[in-house]
Short mmCIF file of C-alpha atoms and ligand atoms in Angstrom, two decimals:
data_model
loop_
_atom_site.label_atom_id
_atom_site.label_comp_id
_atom_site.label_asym_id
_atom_site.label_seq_id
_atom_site.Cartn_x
_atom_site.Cartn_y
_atom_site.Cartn_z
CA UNK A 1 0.00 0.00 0.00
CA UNK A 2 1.14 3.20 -0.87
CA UNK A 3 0.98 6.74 1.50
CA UNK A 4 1.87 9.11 -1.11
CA UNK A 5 0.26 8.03 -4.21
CA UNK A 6 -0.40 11.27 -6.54
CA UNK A 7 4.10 11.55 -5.84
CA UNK A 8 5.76 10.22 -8.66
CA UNK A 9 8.55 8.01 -7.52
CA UNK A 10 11.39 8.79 -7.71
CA UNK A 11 10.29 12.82 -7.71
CA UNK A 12 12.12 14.25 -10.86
CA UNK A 13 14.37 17.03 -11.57
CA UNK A 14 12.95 19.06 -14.53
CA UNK A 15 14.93 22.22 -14.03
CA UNK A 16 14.43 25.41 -13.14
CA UNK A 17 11.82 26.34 -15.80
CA UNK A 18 9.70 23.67 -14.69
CA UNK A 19 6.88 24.48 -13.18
CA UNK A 20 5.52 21.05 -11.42
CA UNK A 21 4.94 21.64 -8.08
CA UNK A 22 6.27 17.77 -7.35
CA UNK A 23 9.61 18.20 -8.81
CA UNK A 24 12.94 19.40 -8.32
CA UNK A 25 13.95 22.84 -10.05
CA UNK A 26 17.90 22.73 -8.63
CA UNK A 27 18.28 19.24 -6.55
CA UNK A 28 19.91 17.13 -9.36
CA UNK A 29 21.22 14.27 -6.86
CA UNK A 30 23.89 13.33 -9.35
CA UNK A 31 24.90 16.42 -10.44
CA UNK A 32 28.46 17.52 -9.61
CA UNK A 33 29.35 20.33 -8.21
CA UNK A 34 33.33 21.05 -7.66
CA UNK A 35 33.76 17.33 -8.35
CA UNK A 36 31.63 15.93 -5.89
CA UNK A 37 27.68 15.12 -6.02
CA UNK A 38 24.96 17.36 -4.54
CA UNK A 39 23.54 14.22 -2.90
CA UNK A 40 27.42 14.36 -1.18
CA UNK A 41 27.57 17.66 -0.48
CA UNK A 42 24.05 18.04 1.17
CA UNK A 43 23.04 15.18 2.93
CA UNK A 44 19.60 16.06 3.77
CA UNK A 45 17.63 14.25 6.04
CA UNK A 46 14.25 14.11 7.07
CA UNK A 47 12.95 15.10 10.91
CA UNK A 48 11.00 11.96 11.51
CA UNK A 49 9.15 13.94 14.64
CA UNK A 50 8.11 16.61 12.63
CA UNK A 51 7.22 15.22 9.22
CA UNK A 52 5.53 11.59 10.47
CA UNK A 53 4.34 12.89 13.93
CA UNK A 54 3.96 16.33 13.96
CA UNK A 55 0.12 17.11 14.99
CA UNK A 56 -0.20 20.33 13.93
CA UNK A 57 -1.17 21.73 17.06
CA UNK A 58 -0.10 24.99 18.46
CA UNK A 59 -0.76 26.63 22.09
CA UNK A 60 -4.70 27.45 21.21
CA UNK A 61 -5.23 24.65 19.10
CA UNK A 62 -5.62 20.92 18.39
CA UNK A 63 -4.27 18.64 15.35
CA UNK A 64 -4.55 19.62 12.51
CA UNK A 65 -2.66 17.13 10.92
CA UNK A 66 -5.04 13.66 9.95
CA UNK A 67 -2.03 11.20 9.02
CA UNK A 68 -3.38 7.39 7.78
CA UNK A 69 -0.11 6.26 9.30
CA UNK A 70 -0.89 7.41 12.73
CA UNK A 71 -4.34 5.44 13.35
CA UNK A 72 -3.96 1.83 14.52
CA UNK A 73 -5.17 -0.50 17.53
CA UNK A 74 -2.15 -0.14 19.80
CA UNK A 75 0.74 1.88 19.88
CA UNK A 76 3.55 -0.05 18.10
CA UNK A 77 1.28 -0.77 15.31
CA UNK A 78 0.78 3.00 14.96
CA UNK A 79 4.82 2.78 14.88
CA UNK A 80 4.93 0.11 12.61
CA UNK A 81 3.00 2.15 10.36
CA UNK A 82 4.57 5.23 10.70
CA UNK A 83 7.71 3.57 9.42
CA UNK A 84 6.39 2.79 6.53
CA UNK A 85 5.45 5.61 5.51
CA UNK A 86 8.72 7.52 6.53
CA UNK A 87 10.67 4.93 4.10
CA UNK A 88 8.16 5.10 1.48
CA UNK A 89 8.40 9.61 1.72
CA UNK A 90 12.11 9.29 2.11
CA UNK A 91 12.29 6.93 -1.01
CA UNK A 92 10.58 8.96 -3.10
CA UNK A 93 12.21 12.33 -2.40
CA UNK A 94 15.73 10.71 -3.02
CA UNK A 95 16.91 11.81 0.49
CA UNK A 96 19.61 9.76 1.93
CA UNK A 97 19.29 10.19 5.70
CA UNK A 98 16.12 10.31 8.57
CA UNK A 99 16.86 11.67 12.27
CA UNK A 100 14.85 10.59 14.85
CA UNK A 101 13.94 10.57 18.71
CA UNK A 102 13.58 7.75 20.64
CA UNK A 103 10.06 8.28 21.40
CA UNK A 104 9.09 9.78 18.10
CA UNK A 105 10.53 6.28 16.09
CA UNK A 106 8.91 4.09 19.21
CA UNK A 107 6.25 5.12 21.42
CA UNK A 108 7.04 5.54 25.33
CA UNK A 109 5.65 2.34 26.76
CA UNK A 110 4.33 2.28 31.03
CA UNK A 111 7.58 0.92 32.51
CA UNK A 112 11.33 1.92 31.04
CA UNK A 113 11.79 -1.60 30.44
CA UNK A 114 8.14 -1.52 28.41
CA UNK A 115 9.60 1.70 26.13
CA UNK A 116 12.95 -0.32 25.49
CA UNK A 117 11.39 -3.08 24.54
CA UNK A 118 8.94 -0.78 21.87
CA UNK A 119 12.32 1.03 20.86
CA UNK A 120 14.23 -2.25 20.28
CA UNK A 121 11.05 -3.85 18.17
CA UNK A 122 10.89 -0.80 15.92
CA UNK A 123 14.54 -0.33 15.45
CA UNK A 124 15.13 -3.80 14.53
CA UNK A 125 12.34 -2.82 11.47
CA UNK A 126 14.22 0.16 11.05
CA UNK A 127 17.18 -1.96 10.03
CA UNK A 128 15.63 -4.04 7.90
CA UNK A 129 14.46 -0.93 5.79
CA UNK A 130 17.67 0.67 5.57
CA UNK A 131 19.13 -2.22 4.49
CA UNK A 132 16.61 -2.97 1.95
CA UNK A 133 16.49 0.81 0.58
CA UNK A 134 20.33 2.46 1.01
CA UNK A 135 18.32 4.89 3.43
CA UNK A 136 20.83 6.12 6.54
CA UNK A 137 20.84 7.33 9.67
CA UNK A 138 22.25 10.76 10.32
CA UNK A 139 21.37 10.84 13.66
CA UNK A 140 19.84 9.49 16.76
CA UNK A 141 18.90 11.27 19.96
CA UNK A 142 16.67 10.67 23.03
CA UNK A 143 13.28 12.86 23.81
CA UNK A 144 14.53 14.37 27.32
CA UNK A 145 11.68 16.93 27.57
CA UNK A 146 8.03 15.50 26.95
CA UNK A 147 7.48 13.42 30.09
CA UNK A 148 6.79 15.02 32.98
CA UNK A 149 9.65 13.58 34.58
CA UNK A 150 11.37 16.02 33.13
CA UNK A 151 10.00 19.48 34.01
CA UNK A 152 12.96 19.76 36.23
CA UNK A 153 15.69 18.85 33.55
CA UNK A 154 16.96 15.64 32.84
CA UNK A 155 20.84 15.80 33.40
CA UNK A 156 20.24 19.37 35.12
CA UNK A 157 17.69 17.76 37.42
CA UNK A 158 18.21 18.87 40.94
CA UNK A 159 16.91 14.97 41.58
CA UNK A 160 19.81 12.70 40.89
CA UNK A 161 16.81 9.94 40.35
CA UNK A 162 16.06 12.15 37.07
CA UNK A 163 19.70 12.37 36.25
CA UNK A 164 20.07 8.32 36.11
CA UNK A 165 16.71 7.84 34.30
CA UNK A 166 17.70 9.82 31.60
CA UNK A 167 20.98 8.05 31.56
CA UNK A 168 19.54 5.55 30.96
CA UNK A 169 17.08 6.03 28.48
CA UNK A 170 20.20 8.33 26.35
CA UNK A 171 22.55 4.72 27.14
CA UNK A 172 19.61 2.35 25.20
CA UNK A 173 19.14 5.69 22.24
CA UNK A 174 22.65 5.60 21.43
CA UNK A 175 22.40 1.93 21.81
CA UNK A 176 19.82 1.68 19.06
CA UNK A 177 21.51 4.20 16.79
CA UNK A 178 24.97 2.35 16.93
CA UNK A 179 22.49 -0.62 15.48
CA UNK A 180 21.37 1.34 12.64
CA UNK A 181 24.64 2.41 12.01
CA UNK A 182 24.12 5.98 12.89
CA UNK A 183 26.81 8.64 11.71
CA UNK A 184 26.13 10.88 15.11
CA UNK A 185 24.37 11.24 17.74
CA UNK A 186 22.97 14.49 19.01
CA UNK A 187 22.15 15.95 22.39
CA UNK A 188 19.94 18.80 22.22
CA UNK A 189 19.46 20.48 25.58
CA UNK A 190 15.18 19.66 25.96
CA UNK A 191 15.01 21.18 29.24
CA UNK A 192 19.04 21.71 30.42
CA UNK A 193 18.40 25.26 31.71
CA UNK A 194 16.21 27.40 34.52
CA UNK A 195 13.01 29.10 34.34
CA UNK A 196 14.67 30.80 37.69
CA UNK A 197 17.47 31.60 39.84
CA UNK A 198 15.77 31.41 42.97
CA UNK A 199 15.58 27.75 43.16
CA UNK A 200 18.55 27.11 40.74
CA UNK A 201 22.06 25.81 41.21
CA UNK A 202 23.37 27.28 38.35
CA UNK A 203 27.14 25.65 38.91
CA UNK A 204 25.75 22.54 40.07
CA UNK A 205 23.37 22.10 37.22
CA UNK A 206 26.32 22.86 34.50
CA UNK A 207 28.81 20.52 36.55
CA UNK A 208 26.12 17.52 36.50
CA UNK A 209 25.45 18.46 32.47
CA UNK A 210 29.55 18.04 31.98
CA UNK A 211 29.05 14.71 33.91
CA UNK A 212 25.98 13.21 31.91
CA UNK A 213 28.17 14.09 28.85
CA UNK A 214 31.18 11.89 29.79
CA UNK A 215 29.59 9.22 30.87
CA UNK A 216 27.70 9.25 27.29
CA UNK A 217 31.48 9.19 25.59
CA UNK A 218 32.48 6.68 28.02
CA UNK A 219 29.13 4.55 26.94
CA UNK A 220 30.29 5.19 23.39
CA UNK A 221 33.25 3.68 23.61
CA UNK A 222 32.87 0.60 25.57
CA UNK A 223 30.60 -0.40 23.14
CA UNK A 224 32.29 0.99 19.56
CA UNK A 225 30.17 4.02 18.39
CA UNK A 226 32.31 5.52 16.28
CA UNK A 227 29.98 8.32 15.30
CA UNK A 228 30.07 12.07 15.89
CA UNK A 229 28.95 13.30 19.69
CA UNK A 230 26.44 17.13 18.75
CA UNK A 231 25.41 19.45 20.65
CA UNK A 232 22.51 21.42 19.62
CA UNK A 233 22.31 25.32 20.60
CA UNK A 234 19.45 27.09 21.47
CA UNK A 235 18.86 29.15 24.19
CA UNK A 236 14.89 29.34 25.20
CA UNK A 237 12.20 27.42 24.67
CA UNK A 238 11.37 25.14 26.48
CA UNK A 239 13.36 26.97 29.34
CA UNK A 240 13.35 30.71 29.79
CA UNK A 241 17.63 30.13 29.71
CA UNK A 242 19.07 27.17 28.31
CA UNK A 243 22.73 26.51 28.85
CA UNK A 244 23.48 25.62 25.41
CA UNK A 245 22.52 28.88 24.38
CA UNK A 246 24.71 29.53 21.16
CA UNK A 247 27.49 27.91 18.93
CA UNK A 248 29.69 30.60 21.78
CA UNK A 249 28.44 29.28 24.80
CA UNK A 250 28.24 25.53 23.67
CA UNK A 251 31.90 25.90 22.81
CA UNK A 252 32.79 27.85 25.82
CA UNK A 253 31.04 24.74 28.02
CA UNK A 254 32.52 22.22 26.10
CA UNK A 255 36.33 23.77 26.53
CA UNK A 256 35.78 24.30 30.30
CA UNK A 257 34.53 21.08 30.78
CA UNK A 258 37.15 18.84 28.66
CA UNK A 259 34.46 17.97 26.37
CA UNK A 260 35.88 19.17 23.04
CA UNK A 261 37.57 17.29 21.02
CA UNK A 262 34.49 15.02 21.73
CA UNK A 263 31.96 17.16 20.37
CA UNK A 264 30.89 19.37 17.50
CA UNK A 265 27.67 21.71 16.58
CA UNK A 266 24.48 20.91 15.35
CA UNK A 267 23.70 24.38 14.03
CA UNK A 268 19.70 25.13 13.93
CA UNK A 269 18.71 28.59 11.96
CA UNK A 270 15.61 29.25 14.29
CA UNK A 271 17.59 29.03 17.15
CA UNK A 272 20.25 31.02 15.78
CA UNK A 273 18.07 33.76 14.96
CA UNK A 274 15.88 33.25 18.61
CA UNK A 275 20.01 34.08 20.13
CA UNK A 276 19.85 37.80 18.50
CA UNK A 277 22.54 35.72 15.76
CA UNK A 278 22.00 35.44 11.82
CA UNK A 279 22.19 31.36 10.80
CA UNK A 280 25.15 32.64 9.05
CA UNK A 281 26.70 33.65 12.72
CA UNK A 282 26.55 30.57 14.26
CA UNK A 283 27.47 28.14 11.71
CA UNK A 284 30.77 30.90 11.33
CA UNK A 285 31.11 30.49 15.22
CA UNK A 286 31.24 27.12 14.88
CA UNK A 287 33.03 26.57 12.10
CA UNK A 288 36.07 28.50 13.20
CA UNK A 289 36.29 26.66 15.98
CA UNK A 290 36.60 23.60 13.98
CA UNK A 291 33.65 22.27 15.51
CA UNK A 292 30.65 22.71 12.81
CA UNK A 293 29.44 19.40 12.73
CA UNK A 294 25.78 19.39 11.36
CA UNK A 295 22.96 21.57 10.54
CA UNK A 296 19.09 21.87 11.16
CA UNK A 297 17.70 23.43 8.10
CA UNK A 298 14.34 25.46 8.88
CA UNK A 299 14.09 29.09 9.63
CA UNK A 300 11.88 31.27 12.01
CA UNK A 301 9.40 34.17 11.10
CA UNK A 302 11.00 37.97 11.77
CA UNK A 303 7.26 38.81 13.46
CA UNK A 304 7.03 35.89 15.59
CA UNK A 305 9.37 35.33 18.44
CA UNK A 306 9.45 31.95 19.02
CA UNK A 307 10.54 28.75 17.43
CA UNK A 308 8.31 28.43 14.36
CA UNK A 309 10.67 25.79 12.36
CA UNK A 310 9.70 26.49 8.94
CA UNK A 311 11.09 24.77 6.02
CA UNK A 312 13.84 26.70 4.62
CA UNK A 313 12.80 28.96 1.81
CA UNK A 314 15.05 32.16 2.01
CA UNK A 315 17.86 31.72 -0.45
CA UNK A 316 20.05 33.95 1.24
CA UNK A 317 20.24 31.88 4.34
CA UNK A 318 21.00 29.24 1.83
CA UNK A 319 23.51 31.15 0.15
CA UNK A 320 25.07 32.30 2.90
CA UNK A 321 25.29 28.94 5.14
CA UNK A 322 26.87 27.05 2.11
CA UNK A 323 29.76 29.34 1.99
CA UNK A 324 30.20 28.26 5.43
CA UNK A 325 30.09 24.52 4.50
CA UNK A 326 31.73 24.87 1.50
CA UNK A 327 34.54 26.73 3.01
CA UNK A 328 34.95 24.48 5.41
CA UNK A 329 35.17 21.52 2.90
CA UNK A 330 31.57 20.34 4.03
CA UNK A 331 29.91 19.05 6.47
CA UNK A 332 32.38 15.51 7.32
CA UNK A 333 29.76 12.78 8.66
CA UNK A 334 27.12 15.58 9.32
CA UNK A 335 24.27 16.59 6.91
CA UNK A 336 21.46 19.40 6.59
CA UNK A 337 18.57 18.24 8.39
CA UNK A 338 14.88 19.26 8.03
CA UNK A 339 13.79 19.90 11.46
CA UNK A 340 11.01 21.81 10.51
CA UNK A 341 7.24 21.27 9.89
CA UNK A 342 4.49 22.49 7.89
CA UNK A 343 1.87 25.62 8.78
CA UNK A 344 -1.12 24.26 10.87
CA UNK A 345 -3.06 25.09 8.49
CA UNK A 346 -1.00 23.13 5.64
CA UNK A 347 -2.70 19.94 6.48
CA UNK A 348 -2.27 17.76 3.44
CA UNK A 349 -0.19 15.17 2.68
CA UNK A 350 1.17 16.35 -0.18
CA UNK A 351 2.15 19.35 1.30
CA UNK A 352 4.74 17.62 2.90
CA UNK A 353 6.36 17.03 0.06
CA UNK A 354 5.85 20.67 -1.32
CA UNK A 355 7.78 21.77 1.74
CA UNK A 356 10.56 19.54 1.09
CA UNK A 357 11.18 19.94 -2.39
CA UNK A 358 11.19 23.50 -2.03
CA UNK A 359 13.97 22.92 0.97
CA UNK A 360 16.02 21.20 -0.58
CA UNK A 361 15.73 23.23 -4.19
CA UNK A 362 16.69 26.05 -1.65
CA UNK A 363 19.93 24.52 -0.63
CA UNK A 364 20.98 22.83 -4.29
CA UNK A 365 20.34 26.13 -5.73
CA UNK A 366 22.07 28.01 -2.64
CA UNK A 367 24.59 25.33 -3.10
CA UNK A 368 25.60 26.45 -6.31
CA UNK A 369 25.66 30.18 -6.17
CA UNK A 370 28.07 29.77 -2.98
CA UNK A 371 30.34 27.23 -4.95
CA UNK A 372 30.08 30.26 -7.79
CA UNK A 373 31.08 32.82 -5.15
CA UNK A 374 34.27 30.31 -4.58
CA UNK A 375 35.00 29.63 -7.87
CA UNK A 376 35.41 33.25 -8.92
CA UNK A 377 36.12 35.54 -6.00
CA UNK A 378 34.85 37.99 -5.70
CA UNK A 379 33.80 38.11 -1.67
CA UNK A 380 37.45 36.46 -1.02
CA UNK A 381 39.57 38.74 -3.15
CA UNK A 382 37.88 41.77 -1.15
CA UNK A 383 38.60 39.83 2.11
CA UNK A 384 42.11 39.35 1.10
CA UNK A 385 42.76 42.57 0.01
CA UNK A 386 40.97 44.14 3.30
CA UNK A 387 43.56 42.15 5.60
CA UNK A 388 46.43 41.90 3.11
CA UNK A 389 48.47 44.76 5.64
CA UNK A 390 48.50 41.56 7.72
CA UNK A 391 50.93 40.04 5.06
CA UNK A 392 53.12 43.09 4.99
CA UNK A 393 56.10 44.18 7.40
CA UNK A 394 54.10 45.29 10.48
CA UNK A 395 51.52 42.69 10.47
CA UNK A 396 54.06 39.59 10.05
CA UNK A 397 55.80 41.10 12.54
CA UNK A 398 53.16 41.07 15.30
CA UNK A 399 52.10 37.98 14.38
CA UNK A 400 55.65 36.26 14.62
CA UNK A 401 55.74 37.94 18.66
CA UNK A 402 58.07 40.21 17.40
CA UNK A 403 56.39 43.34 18.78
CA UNK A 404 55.58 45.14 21.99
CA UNK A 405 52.83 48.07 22.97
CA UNK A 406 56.36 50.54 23.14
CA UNK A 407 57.40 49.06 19.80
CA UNK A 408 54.30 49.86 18.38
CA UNK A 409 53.74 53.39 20.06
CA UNK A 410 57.56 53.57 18.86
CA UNK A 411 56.50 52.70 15.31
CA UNK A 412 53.21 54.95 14.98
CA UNK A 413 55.15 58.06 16.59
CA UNK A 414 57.34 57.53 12.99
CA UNK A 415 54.50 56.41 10.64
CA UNK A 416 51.26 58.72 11.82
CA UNK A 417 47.73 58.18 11.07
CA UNK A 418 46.49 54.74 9.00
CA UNK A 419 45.33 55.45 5.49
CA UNK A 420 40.94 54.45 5.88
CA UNK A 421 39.44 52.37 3.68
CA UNK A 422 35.85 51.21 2.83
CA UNK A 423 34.48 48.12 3.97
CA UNK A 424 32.08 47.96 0.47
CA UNK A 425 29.24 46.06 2.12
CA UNK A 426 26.73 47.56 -0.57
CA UNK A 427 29.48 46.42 -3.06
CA UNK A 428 29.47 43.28 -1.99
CA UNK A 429 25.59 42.49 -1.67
CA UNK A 430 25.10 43.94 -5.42
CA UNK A 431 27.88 41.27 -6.46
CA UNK A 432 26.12 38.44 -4.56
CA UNK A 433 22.58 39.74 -5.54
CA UNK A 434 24.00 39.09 -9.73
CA UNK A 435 25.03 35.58 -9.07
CA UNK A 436 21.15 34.83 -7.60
CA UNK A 437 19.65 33.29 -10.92
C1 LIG B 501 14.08 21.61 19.32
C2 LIG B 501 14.92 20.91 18.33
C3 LIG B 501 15.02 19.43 18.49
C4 LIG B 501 16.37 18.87 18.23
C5 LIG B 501 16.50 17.41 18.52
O1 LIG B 501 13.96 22.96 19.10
O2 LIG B 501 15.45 21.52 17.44
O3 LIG B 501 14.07 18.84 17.66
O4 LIG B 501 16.76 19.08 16.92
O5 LIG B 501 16.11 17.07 19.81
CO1 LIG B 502 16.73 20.90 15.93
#
């Protein structure tokens, strides 16, 4: 039985003339791009919470969302379903990777043991899928935030009870996604942070966060994951403060707490932009710190201040993060993940896939203006000319530790004021603004 019917599968690429609203104008899978294939360079995945549970409620209303998949006489046949249908959509959009929560893939069951047991049964379908499709897994995490057990924090839970049921539950998800072969595993901070200071240890809870995240490297390695450790900024929602609360904070954490070289960034957009920081920021944060691991593609709404994961549209956030990537030569065992969902009132079906074609056109296309940026230069010739005094005399000179605050006094007292320059910003976003075609 088919889910999807009216979507052709695989969904074509006609090109950008094209206008069929259930095909690909840029995303050309095959198609290289500096030698290596879009599919390669973008590694999209699909949010499995989002796309095959996502109700389509909000804070005034109900679901809105009526999904065949999610109707069914108990709970793991709703899973079993659900599946299904997330390898039948991910087939048919050509996207290589899903992402999923524990309790998203499986539902929670009465006992721990009960929602292991659901988790193993699903993920041992799971396998079977992948196996019979090519379809990977970019990453795994656990749901730390829905049960009420958690309205404390999980591994910032003033109860240390909290703090070992959640060790648990994050010991059997990265369990399951070492099964499914899983190229990372991500920790997003659910409800790691305060909604105030008058009942909150604020060193305490950060020390017992550090903790949680050895012991989760230590887990790792007794039993050979091999994939990449993420953390996830954001910094509200659910918690009025969350400690990861940008790419400079979730660095800063990491480095204090000896955490680094375990981890990289799982750069979200929405909560980017929720920091005061364009997507752009963060994944440059990140990335210059060596530690830009993956990306959650969706964006916010400038008029709405909270997290309204939409599916990325804006080309210049496209644009603009692939530089990043690019730059960085991509993305290593990360990928650009769709953690985003449709309107409420965008209730169909197919409107899934509308939102996801036009996603990940909006990457392949921003994909390819940023590799045209690189190929011809013109942002990185004005960025080397702007710092070249860095290659001359003075500037090797401070660099190599050759200079002093009396050597320099010393050497402005004999060479007077510097010469200004402009910065060309409106230069610069006229040349970008010609290569958008
Ligand atoms: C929440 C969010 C999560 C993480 C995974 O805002 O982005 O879905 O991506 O837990
Ligand atoms: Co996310």
């Amino acid at each position: 039985m088919s889910y999807f019917p009216e979507v052709q599968d695989p969904v074509p690429c006609e090109g950008p003339d094209s206008r069929n609203p259930l095909a690909f104008k840029y995303y050309n899978a095959s198609q290289l791009v500096a030698g290596k294939s879009m599919a390669d360079h973008l590694r999209f995945a699909v949010a499995y919470w989002h796309t095959f549970k996502g109700p389509g409620t909000d804070i005034f209303g109900s679901a809105t969302f009526e999904r065949p998949w999610n109707t069914g006489a108990t709970p793991l046949e709703i899973a079993e379903k659900t599946l299904d249908a997330a390898f039948e959509f991910v087939h048919k959009l050509g996207l290589q990777y899903y992402c999923f929560h524990d309790r998203d893939i499986a539902p929670e069951g009465e006992t721990f043991a009960e929602s292991c047991d659901n988790l193993d049964h699903i993920i041992a379908l799971a396998a079977e899928k992948q196996a019979a499709t090519g379809i990977k897994l970019l990453w795994g995490t656990a749901n730390l935030f829905s049960n009420p057990r958690y309205a404390h924090g999980a591994a910032t839970s003033p109860d240390a009870h909290v703090f070992a049921y959640a060790a648990g539950q994050v010991q059997h998800a990265i369990a399951a996604t070492h099964r499914l072969g899983g190229e990372n595993y991500v920790f997003w901070g659910g409800r790691e942070g305060y909604e105030t200071l008058l009942n909150t240890d604020l060193k305490a809870e950060q020390d017992h966060l550090a903790r949680f995240l050895h012991l989760a490297v230590d887990y790792a390695k007794s039993i050979g994951f091999t994939g990449q450790f993420l953390i996830e900024p954001k910094p509200c929602e659910p918690m009025k403060h969350q400690y990861d609360s940008d790419a400079a904070a979730c660095l800063n954490f990491l480095r204090s707490y000896d955490l680094m070289d375990q981890f990289k960034l799982n750069i979200e957009c929405n909560h980017a932009t929720l920091a005061g920081h364009t997507f752009q920021h963060d994944l440059s944060v990140a990335s210059a710190a060596g530690r830009l691991g993956s990306v959650d593609a969706n964006r916010g709404d400038m008029l709405l201040g909270w997290d309204t994961d939409q599916f990325p549209t804006d080309i210049y956030d496209a644009v603009y993060a692939m530089l990043v990537i690019l730059r960085q030569g991509g993305l290593g065992s990360g990928g650009l993940n769709f953690d985003a969902k449709p309107r409420r009132g965008s209730f169909d079906t197919v409107d899934l896939f509308h939102a996801h074609i036009g996603a990940m056109d909006t990457f392949a296309h921003g994909l390819l203006i940023a590799q045209a940026l690189i190929d011809e230069r013109p942002l990185d010739d004005e960025i080397d000319e702007r710092y070249s005094s860095w290659n001359d005399e003075l500037g090797q000179s401070i660099l190599a530790g050759n200079e002093s605050f009396d050597s320099l006094e010393a050497w402005i007292r004999e060479h007077g004021e510097a010469t200004p320059r402009s910065g060309r910003q409106e230069l610069l976003e006229n040349i970008v603004n010609t290569y958008i075609r």
